Coordinates of C-alpha atoms in Angstrom, one line a residue:
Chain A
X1 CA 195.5 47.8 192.6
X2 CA 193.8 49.2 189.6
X3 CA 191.5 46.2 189.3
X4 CA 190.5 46.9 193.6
X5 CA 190.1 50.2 192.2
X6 CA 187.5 49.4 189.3
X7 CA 185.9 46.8 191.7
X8 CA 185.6 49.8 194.3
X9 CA 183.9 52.2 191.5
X10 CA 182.0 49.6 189.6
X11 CA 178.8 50.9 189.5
X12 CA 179.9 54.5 189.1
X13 CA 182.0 54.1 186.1
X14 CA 179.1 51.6 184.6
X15 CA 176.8 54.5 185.7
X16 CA 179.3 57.0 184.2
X17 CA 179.4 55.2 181.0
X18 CA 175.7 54.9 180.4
X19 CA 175.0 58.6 181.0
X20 CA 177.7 59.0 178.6
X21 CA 176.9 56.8 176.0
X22 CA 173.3 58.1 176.2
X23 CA 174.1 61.8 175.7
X24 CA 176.7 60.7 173.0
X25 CA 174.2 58.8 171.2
X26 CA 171.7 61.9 171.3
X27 CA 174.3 64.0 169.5
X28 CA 175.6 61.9 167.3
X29 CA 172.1 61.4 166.4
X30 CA 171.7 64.9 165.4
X31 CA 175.2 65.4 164.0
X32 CA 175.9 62.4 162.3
X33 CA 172.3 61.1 162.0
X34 CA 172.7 57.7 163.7
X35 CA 169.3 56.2 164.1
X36 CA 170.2 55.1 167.7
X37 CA 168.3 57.8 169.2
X38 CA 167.0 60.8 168.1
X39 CA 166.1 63.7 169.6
X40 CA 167.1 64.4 173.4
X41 CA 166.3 63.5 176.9
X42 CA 163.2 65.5 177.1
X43 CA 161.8 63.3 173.9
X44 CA 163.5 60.9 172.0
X45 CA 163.1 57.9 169.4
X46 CA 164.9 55.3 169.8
X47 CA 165.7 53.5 166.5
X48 CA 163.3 56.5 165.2
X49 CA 160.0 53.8 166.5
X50 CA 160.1 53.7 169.6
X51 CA 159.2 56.7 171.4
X52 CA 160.6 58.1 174.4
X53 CA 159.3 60.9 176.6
X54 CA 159.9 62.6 180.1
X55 CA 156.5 61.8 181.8
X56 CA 156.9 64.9 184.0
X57 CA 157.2 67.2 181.1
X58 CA 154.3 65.1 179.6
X59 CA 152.3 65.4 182.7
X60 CA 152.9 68.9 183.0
X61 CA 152.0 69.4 179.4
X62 CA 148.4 67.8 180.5
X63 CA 148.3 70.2 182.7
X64 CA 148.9 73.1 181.0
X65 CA 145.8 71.9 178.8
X66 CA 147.9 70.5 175.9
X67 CA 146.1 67.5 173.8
X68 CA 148.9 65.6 172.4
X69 CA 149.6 63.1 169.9
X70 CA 149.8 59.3 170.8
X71 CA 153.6 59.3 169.8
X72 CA 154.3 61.6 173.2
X73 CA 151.9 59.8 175.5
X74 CA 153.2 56.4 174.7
X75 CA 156.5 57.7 175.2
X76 CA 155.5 58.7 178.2
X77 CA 154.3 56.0 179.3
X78 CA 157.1 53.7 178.0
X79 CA 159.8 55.5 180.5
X80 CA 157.3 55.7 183.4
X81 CA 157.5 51.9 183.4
X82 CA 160.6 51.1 182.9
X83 CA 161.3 53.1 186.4
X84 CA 158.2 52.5 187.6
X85 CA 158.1 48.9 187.6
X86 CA 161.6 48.2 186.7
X87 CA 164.5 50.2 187.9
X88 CA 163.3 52.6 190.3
X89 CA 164.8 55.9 190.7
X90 CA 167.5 55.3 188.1
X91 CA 167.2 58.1 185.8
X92 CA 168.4 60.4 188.5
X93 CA 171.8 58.2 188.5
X94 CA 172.0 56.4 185.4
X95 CA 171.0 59.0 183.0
X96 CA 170.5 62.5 184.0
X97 CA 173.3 64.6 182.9
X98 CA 173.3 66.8 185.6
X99 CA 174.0 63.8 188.2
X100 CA 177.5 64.4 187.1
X101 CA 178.1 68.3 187.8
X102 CA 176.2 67.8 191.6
X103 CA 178.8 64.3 191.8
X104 CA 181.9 66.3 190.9
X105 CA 180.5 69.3 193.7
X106 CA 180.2 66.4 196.2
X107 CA 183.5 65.3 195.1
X108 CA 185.2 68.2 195.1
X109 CA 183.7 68.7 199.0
X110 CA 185.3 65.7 200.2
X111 CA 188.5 66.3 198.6
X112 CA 188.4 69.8 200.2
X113 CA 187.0 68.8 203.3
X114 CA 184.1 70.9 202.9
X115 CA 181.7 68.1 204.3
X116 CA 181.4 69.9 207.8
X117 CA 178.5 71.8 208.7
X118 CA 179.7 75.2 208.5
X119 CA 179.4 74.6 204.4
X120 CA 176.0 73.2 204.7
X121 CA 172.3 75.5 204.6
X122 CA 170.3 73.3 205.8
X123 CA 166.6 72.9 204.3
X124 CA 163.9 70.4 204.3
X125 CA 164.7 67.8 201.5
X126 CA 160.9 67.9 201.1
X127 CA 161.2 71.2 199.7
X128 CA 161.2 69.1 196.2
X129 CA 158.0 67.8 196.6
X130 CA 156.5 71.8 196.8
X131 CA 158.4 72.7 193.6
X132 CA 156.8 69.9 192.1
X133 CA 153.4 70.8 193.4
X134 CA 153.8 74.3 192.6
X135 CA 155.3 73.2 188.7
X136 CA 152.0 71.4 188.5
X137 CA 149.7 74.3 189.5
X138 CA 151.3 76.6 187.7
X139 CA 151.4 75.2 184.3
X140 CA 147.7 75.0 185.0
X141 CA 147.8 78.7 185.8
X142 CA 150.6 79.9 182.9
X143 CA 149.1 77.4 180.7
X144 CA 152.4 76.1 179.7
X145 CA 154.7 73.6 181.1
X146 CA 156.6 75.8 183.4
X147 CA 159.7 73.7 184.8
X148 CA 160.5 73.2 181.2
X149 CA 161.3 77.0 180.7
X150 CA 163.8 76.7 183.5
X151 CA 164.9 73.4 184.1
X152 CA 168.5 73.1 184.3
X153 CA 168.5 69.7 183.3
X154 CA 167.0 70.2 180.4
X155 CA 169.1 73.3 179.3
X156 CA 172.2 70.8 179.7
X157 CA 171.1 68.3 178.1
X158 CA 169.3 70.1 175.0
X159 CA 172.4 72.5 175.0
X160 CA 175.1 69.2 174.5
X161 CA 173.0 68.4 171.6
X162 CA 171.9 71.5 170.0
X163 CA 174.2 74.1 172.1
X164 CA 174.4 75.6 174.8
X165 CA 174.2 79.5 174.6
X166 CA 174.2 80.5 178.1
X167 CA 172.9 77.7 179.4
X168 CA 176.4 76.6 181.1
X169 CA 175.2 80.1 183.7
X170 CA 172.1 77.5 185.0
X171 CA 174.7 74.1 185.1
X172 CA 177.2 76.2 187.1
X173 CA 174.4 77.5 189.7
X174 CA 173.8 74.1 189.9
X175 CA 177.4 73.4 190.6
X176 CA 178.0 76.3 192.9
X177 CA 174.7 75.7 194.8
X178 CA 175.6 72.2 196.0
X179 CA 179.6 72.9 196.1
X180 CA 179.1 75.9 198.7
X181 CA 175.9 76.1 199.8
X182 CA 174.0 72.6 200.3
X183 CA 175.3 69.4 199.8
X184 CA 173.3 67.3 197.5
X185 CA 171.4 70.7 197.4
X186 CA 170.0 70.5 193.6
X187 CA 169.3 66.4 193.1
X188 CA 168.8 66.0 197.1
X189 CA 166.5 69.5 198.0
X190 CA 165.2 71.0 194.6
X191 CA 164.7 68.8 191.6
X192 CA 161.2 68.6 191.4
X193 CA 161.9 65.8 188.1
X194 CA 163.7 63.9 190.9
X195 CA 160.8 64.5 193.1
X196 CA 158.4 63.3 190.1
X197 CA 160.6 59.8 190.4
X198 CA 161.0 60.0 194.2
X199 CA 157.1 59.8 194.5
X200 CA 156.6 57.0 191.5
X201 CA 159.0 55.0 191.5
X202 CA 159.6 53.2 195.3
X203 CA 157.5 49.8 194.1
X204 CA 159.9 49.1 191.7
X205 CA 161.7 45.9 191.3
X206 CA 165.4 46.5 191.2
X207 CA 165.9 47.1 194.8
X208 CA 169.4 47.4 196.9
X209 CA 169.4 44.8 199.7
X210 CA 170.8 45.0 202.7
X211 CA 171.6 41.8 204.8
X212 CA 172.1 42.7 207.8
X213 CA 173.6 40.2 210.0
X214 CA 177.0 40.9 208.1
X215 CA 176.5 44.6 208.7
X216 CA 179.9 45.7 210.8
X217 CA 178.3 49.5 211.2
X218 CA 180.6 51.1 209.8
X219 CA 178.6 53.4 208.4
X220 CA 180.5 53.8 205.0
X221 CA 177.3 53.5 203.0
X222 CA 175.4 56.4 204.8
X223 CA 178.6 58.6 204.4
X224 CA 178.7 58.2 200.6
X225 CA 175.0 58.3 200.3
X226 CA 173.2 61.3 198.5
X227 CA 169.4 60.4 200.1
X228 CA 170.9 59.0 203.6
X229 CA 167.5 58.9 205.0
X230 CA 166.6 55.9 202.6
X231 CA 169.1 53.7 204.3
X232 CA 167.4 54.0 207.9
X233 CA 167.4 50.1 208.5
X234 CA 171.1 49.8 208.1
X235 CA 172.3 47.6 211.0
X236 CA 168.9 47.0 212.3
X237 CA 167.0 44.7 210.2
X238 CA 167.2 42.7 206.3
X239 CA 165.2 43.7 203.6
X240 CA 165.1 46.5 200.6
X241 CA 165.5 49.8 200.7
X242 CA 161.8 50.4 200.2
X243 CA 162.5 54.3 199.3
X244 CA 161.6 56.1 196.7
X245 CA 164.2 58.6 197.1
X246 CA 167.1 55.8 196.7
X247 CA 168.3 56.6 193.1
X248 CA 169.9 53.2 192.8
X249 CA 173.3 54.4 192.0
X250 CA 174.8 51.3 193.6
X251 CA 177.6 53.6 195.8
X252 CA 176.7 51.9 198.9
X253 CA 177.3 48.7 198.0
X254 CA 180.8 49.4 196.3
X255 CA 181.9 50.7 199.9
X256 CA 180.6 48.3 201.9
X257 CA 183.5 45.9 203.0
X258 CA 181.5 43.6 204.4
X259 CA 179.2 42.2 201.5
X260 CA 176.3 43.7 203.5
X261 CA 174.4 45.7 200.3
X262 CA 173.9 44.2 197.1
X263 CA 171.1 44.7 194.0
X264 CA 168.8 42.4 193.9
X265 CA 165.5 42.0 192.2
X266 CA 162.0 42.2 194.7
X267 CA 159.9 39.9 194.1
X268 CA 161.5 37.9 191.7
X269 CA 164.2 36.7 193.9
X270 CA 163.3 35.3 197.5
X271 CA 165.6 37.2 199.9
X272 CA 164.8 37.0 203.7
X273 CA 163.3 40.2 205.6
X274 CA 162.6 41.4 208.7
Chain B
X1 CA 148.3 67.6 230.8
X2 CA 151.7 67.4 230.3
X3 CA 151.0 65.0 227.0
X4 CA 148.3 67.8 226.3
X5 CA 151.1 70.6 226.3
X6 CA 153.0 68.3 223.4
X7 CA 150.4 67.7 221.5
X8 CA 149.5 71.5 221.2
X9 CA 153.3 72.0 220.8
X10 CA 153.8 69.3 218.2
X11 CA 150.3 71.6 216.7
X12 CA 151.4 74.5 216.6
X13 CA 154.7 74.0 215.0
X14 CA 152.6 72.1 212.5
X15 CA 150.4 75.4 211.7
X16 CA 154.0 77.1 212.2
X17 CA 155.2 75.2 208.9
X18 CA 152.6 74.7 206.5
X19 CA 152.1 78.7 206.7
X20 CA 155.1 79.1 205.7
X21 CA 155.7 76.7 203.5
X22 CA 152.2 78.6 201.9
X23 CA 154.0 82.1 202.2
X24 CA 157.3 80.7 200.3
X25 CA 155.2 78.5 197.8
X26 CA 153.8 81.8 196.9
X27 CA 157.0 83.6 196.7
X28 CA 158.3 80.9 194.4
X29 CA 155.1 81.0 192.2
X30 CA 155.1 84.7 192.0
X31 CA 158.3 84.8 190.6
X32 CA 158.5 82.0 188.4
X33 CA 155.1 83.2 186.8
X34 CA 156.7 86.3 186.1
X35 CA 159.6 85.4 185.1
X36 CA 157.5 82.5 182.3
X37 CA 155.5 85.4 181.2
X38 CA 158.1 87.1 180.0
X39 CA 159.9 83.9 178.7
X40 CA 157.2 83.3 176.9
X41 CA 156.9 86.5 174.8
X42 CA 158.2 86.6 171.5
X43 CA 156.2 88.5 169.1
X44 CA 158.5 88.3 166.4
X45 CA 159.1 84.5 166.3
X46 CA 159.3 82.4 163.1
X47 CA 158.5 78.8 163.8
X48 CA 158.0 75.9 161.6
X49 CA 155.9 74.9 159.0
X50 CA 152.7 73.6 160.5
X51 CA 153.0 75.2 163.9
X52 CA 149.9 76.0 165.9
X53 CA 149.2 79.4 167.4
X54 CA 151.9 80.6 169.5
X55 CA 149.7 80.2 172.7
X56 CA 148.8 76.8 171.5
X57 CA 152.4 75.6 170.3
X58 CA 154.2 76.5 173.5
X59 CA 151.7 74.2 175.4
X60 CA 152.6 71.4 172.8
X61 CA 156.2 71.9 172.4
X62 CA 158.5 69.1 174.5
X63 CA 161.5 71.1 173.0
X64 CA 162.6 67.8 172.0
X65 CA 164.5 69.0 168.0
X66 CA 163.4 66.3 166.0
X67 CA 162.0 69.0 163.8
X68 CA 165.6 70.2 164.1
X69 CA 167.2 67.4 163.3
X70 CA 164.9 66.3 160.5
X71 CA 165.2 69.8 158.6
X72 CA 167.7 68.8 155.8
X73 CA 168.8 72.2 155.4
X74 CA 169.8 73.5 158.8
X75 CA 167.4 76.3 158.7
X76 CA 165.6 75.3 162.3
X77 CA 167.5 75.7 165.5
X78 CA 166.3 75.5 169.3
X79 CA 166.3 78.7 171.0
X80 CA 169.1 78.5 173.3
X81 CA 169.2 80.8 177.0
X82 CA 170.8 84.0 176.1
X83 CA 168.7 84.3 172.8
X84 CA 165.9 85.9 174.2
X85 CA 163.0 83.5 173.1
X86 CA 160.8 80.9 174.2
X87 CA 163.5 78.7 175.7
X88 CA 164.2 75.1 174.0
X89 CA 161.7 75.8 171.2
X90 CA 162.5 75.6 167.4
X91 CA 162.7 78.6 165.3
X92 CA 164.5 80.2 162.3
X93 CA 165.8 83.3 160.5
X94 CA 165.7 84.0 157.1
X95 CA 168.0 86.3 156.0
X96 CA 170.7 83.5 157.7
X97 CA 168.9 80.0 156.0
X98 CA 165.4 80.2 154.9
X99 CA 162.4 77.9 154.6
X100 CA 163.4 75.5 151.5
X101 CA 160.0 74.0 151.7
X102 CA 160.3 70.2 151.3
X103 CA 157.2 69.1 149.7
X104 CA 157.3 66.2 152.6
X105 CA 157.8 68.3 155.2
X106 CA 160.1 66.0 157.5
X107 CA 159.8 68.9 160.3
X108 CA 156.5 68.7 161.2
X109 CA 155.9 65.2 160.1
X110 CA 158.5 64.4 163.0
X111 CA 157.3 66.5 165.6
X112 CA 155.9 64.0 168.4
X113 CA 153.3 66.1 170.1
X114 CA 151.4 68.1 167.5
X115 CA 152.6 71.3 168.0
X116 CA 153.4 71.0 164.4
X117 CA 150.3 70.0 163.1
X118 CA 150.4 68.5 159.7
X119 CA 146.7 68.7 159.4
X120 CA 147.4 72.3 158.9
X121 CA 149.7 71.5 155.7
X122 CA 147.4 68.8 153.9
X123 CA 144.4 68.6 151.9
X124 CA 142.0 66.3 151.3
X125 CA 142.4 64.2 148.5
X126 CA 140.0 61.1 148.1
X127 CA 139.7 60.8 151.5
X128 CA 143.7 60.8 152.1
X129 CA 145.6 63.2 153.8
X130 CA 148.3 64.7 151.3
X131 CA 151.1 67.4 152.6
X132 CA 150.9 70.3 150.8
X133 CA 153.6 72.6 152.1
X134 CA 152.0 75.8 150.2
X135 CA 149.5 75.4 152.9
X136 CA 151.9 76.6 155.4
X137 CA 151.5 79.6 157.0
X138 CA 155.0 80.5 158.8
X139 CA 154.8 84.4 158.4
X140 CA 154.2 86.8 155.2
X141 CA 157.1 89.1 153.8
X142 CA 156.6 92.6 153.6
X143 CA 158.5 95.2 151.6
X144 CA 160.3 98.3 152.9
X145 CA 159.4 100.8 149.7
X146 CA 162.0 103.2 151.1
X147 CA 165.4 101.0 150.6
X148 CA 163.9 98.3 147.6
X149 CA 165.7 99.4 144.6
X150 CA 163.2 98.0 142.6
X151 CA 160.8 101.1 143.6
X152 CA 163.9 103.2 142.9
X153 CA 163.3 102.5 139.4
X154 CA 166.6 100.2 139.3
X155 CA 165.6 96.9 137.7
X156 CA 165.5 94.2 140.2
X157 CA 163.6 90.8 140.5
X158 CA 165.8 89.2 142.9
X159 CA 162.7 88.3 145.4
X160 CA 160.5 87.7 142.7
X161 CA 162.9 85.0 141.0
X162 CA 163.7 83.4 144.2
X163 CA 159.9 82.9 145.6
X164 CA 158.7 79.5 145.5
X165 CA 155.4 80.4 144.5
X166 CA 156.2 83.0 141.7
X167 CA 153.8 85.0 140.3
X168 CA 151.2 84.4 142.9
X169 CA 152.9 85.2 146.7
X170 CA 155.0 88.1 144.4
X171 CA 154.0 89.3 141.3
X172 CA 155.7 92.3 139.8
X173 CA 153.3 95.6 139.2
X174 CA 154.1 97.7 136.1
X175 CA 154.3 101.6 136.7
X176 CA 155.3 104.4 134.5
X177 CA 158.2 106.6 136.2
X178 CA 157.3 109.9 136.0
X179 CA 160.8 110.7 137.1
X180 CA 162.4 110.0 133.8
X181 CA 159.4 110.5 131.7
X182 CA 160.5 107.3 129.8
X183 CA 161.0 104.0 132.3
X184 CA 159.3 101.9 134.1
X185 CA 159.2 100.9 137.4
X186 CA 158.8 96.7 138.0
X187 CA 158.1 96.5 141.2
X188 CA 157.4 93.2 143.2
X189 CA 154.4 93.3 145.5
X190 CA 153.3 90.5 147.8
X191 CA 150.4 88.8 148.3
X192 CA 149.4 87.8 151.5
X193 CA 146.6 84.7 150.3
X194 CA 149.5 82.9 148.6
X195 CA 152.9 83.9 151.2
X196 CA 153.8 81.2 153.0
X197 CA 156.8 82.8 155.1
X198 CA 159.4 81.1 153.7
X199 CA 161.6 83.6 154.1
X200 CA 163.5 82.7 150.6
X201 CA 162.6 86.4 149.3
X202 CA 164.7 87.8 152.4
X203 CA 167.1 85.5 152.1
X204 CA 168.0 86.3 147.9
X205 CA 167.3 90.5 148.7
X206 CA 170.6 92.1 147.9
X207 CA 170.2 95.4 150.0
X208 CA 172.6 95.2 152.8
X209 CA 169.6 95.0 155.3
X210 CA 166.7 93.1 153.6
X211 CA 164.1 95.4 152.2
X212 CA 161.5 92.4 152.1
X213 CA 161.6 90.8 155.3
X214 CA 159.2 88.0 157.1
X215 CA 157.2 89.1 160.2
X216 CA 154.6 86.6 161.4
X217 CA 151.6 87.6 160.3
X218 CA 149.2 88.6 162.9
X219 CA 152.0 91.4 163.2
X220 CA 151.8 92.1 159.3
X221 CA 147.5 91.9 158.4
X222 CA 145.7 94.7 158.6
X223 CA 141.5 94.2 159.1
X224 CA 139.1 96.2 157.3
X225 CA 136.4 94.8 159.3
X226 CA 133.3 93.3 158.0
X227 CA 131.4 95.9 157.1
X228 CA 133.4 97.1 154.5
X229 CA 132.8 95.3 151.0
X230 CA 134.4 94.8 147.9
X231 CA 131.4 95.3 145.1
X232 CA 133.3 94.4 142.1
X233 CA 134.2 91.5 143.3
X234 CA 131.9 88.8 142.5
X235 CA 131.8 86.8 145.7
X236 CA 131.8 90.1 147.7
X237 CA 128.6 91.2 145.5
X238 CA 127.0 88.2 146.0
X239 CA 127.2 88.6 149.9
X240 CA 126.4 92.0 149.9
X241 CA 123.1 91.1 147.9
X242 CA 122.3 88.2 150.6
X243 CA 122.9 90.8 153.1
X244 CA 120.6 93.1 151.9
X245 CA 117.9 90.3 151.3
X246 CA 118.2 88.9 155.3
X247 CA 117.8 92.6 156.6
X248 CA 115.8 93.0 159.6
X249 CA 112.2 94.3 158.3
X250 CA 109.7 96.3 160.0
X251 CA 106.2 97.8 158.9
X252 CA 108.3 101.0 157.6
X253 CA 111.4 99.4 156.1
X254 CA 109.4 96.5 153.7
X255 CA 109.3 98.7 151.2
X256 CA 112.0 100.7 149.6
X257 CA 112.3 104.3 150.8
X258 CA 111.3 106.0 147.5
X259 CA 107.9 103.5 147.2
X260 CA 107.3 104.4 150.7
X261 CA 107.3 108.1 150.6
X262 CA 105.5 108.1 146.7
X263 CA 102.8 105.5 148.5
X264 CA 99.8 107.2 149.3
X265 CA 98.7 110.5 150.5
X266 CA 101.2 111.9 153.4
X267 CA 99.1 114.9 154.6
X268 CA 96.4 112.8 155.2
X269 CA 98.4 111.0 157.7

C-alpha cells in the first residue's frame, strides 16, 4: 500500500526532495557555512567555484545597462544550459520554491472541490509572456532590474535564507491568488521567470513521451496537469511533448495507469513518432 | 463573401486584443514604475565597502548575500520587505554592528557582479592590485555638538579611541573653556579625507542616541565651489598662481591695471 503509494508520487516526492535539499543547502550555507552552495537561488556558488546565476535576472540586469563581472555571466550561462539543453522547464518544478505554495493551493482545490469553474477567473496564460516583455522594457526604462524588486519568488527564497520580514504577505498572495481566484494562476498565468523558461527551454533533451497506442483516454494526465495545453497529442499520436511550457514535473506519468507517459531523453534515445 | 466576413471578424478581434493588451501593458508598467521608483529610494542607506554609486549598485546588485554571508562579523544584512529599502540588497547599521574593516575585505571580494567594486578599495602596488580597506568610502560620521559631552566640557574620547584610523578620520581639538575659566575642552572633530564610514565611532558613542553618527556622504559634504581658494595652502597657491597666468588676455588686460593707467599720457587719448 505505502509502496503503491510512493510508486504513485514518485516523481513529486523526488521533486519535493530536491527543492528541499536545495533551499536547505542555501541556508545552511549561510548559517552553518557549508561550502555546498553559497548564496541563494538568484546567485549562488556551488562549492564556492562554480557559479550560478538566474539568467533572467542576469538578462534583465543587461538591460538595465549593468556591465557585470565574468563570475555572474558565466553563471548565467551555466544554468541557461543546463535547462536549455538539458532538462527543459525544470526549474519551475524541481527547484523553485514557490512551486510548492501554488502545489499545496491546487491541492487544497481538489481536496475541497474547488476545481469547478465558479472558482476559476479565467485569463490568457499568455499573459506571462507580456509581464516578461514589459520586465524587459522597463528595466531598460527604470534602469534597474525591475522583477527583482518584486518578485515573489525571490522574496521566498532570499527570505528562507536571510529572513523573511514581510515577505510571507507576497508568498500568501501567491497562495490566495491561485487557491480562490485562478488555478495555476501564479506559475500557469503570471510568472514571467517561468515565462523566461517557457520561451527557452522547449529544445531541451529530457522530454516526457507519450506512446500512444497504450493510451486508454482516460484523461488522468491532463486533469493533474498544471500547463494542460502542452499535452494536446494525448491519444492522437507518439512523440514528445515538444512544449516549452511542460515543466517536467513527471505528474502525468505517475497517474497514467496504462504505461502511456514516461521520460525519456530526445535525441539520444530512438523512440518512434508520429 | 461569407469567408471575407470571417476573415474581417477573425481581424478585428485581433485589433480588439492587442489594444488592449497595449492599454493593460501600460497600466501594469505605470504602476510597477511607480511603485520601483519609490523602492528604489533610500537616501540614507549604508552599503558595503566598495559599493558603487547607488544608481550604479542597484543595477549591479543580483541580491544574492554572499557579501552577507562572507562578512565575519554579521554586520551586513539583506534588506528584507517591510524594512523600507531597496529590496534584497545588502546594508548595515552602526550603532547595532559596525564596519570591522577586514583588511581582505571578504564582502566585496565575494560579490559576483561588481556592484562591490574592489578596484575602488585597492592601490596600485608594482603593478598588483592590493586591498586597502581605508580606501573605502561607505559614509562619513558627523557629530551632533548639541548632545556630545565632549563639547560639554566632560572628558570623553570614546569615538576617538574606537576609530580605526585614529588621529587622522578623528583627531581631538584643544579649546580653552571660558565657562570655568580653567578647563579645557578635548573635543573630537572628524575629517572627512580620511572617514571611511565605518560606523565604529557610532557604535562606541555612549550617549543614549549616538551624537556622532554615519550618513552617506553626498548627504554629509558641503561644496564651496571652485572659485573659492585656499591661499595658505601650498597646492591651492600654486593653482591660484597657474590661474592667474592662463587668464584670458586682451589689448587692455596684458598689462597690470596700475602699469596701464601710469602708461603714457591719458588726456591725450
Amino acid at each position: 500500500m505505502i509502496s503503491k503509494f510512493i510508486f504513485k508520487h514518485r516523481y513529486l516526492l523526488l521533486r519535493r526532495a530536491v527543492q528541499i535539499s536545495i533551499i536547505f543547502l542555501y541556508i545552511a550555507g549561510n548559517i552553518y557555512g557549508w561550502n555546498i552552495l553559497k548564496g541563494n537561488l538568484s546567485m549562488g556558488k556551488l562549492f564556492e567555484v562554480i557559479p550560478l546565476a538566474d539568467p533572467y535576472a542576469v538578462l534583465q540586469m543587461i538591460f538595465a545597462g549593468a556591465l557585470l563581472l565574468w563570475d555572474v555571466l558565466i553563471g548565467a550561462v551555466i544554468v541557461f544550459i543546463f535547462y536549455a539543453l538539458f532538462s527543459g522547464r525544470a526549474f519551475c518544478s524541481w527547484v523553485c520554491p514557490v512551486n510548492i505554495v501554488t502545489d499545496t493551493a491546487n491541492w487544497i482545490r481538489k481536496k475541497f472541490k474547488l476545481d469547478k469553474d465558479e472558482w476559476q477567473l479565467r485569463f490568457s496564460r499568455k499573459v506571462r509572456y507580456w509581464i516578461l516583455g514589459l520586465s524587459l522594457v522597463m528595466s531598460l526604462i527604470m534602469a534597474v532590474p525591475v522583477f527583482e524588486f518584486v518578485s515573489p519568488i525571490s522574496m521566498l527564497h532570499r527570505g528562507l535564507i536571510y529572513g523573511m520580514g514581510f515577505g510571507w504577505a507576497a508568498v500568501l498572495t501567491v497562495f490566495l491568488f491561485d487557491l480562490f481566484v485562478t488555478k495555476n494562476g501564479w506559475c500557469g498565468h503570471l510568472c514571467p521567470l517561468g515565462a523566461f523558461y517557457s520561451l527557452t527551454t522547449s529544445k531541451s533533451v529530457l522530454r516526457v513521451y507519450h506512446i500512444q497506442p497504450h493510451c486508454t483516454l482516460c484523461m488522468n494526465c491532463k486533469n493533474i496537469c498544471p500547463e494542460k495545453q502542452v499535452l494536446s497529442i494525448i491519444g492522437k499520436e507518439s512523440g514528445y511533448i515538444n512544449f516549452g511550457e511542460c515543466i517536467n514535473c513527471g505528474r502525468c506519468i505517475e497517474v497514467c495507469n496504462d504505461d502511456a507517459l514516461k521520460f525519456s531523453l530526445r535525441y539520444i534515445k530512438k523512440e518512434k513518432e508520429g | 463573401m461569407e469567408k471575407k466576413k470571417q476573415k474581417n471578424l477573425s481581424r478585428r478581434k485581433f485589433f480588439i486584443k492587442s489594444f488592449q493588451a497595449v492599454g493593460l501593458s501600460v497600466l501594469g508598467g505605470l504602476m510597477w514604475g511607480a511603485y520601483i521608483d519609490e523602492a528604489v529610494s533610500a537616501p540614507l542607506v549604508l552599503r558595503p565597502p566598495g559599493a558603487l554609486p547607488e544608481k550604479e549598485f542597484l543595477k549591479k546588485c543580483i541580491k544574492c548575500g554572499l557579501c552577507v554571508e562572507y562578512c565575519p562579523y554579521e554586520t551586513l544584512k539583506l534588506a528584507k520587505p517591510g524594512e523600507n529599502l531597496p529590496l534584497g540588497t545588502p546594508y548595515f547599521e552602526p550603532r547595532k554592528v559596525p564596519c570591522y574593516m577586514c583588511t581582505d575585505i571578504p564582502c566585496a571580494v565575494a560579490c559576483p557582479t561588481g556592484a562591490l567594486d574592489t578596484d575602488t578599495v585597492s592601490d596600485i602596488e608594482d603593478g598588483k592590485k592590493v586591498l586597502n580597506i581605508n580606501k573605502a568610502r561607505m559614509g562619513l560620521a558627523v557629530i551632533n555638538t548639541e548632545s556630545c559631552i565632549a563639547y560639554w566640557g566632560i572628558q570623553c574620547d570614546a569615538c576617538y579611541r574606537a576609530c580605526p584610523l585614529i588621529d587622522k578620520a578623528i583627531t581631538i581639538n584643544y579649546m580653552r573653556n571660558e565657562r570655568t575659566g580653567k578647563h579645557a575642552y578635548l573635543v573630537p572633530v572628524v575629517h572627512s579625507n580620511h572617514c571611511t564610514g565605518c560606523g565604529l565611532c557610532e557604535y562606541a558613542c555612549v550617549t543614549v542616541e549616538p551624537s556622532i553618527y554615519v550618513l552617506p556622504r553626498h548627504i554629509v559634504k558641503g561644496k564651496a565651489g571652485q572659485h573659492y581658494l585656499k591661499g595658505w595652502e601650498t597646492e591651492q597657491k600654486l593653482q591660484m598662481i597657474q590661474e592667474k597666468r592662463s587668464r584670458f588676455v586682451t589689448p587692455r588686460s596684458e598689462k597690470s591695471p596700475l602699469e596701464y593707467l601710469n602708461e603714457g599720457d591719458l588726456l591725450n587719448d
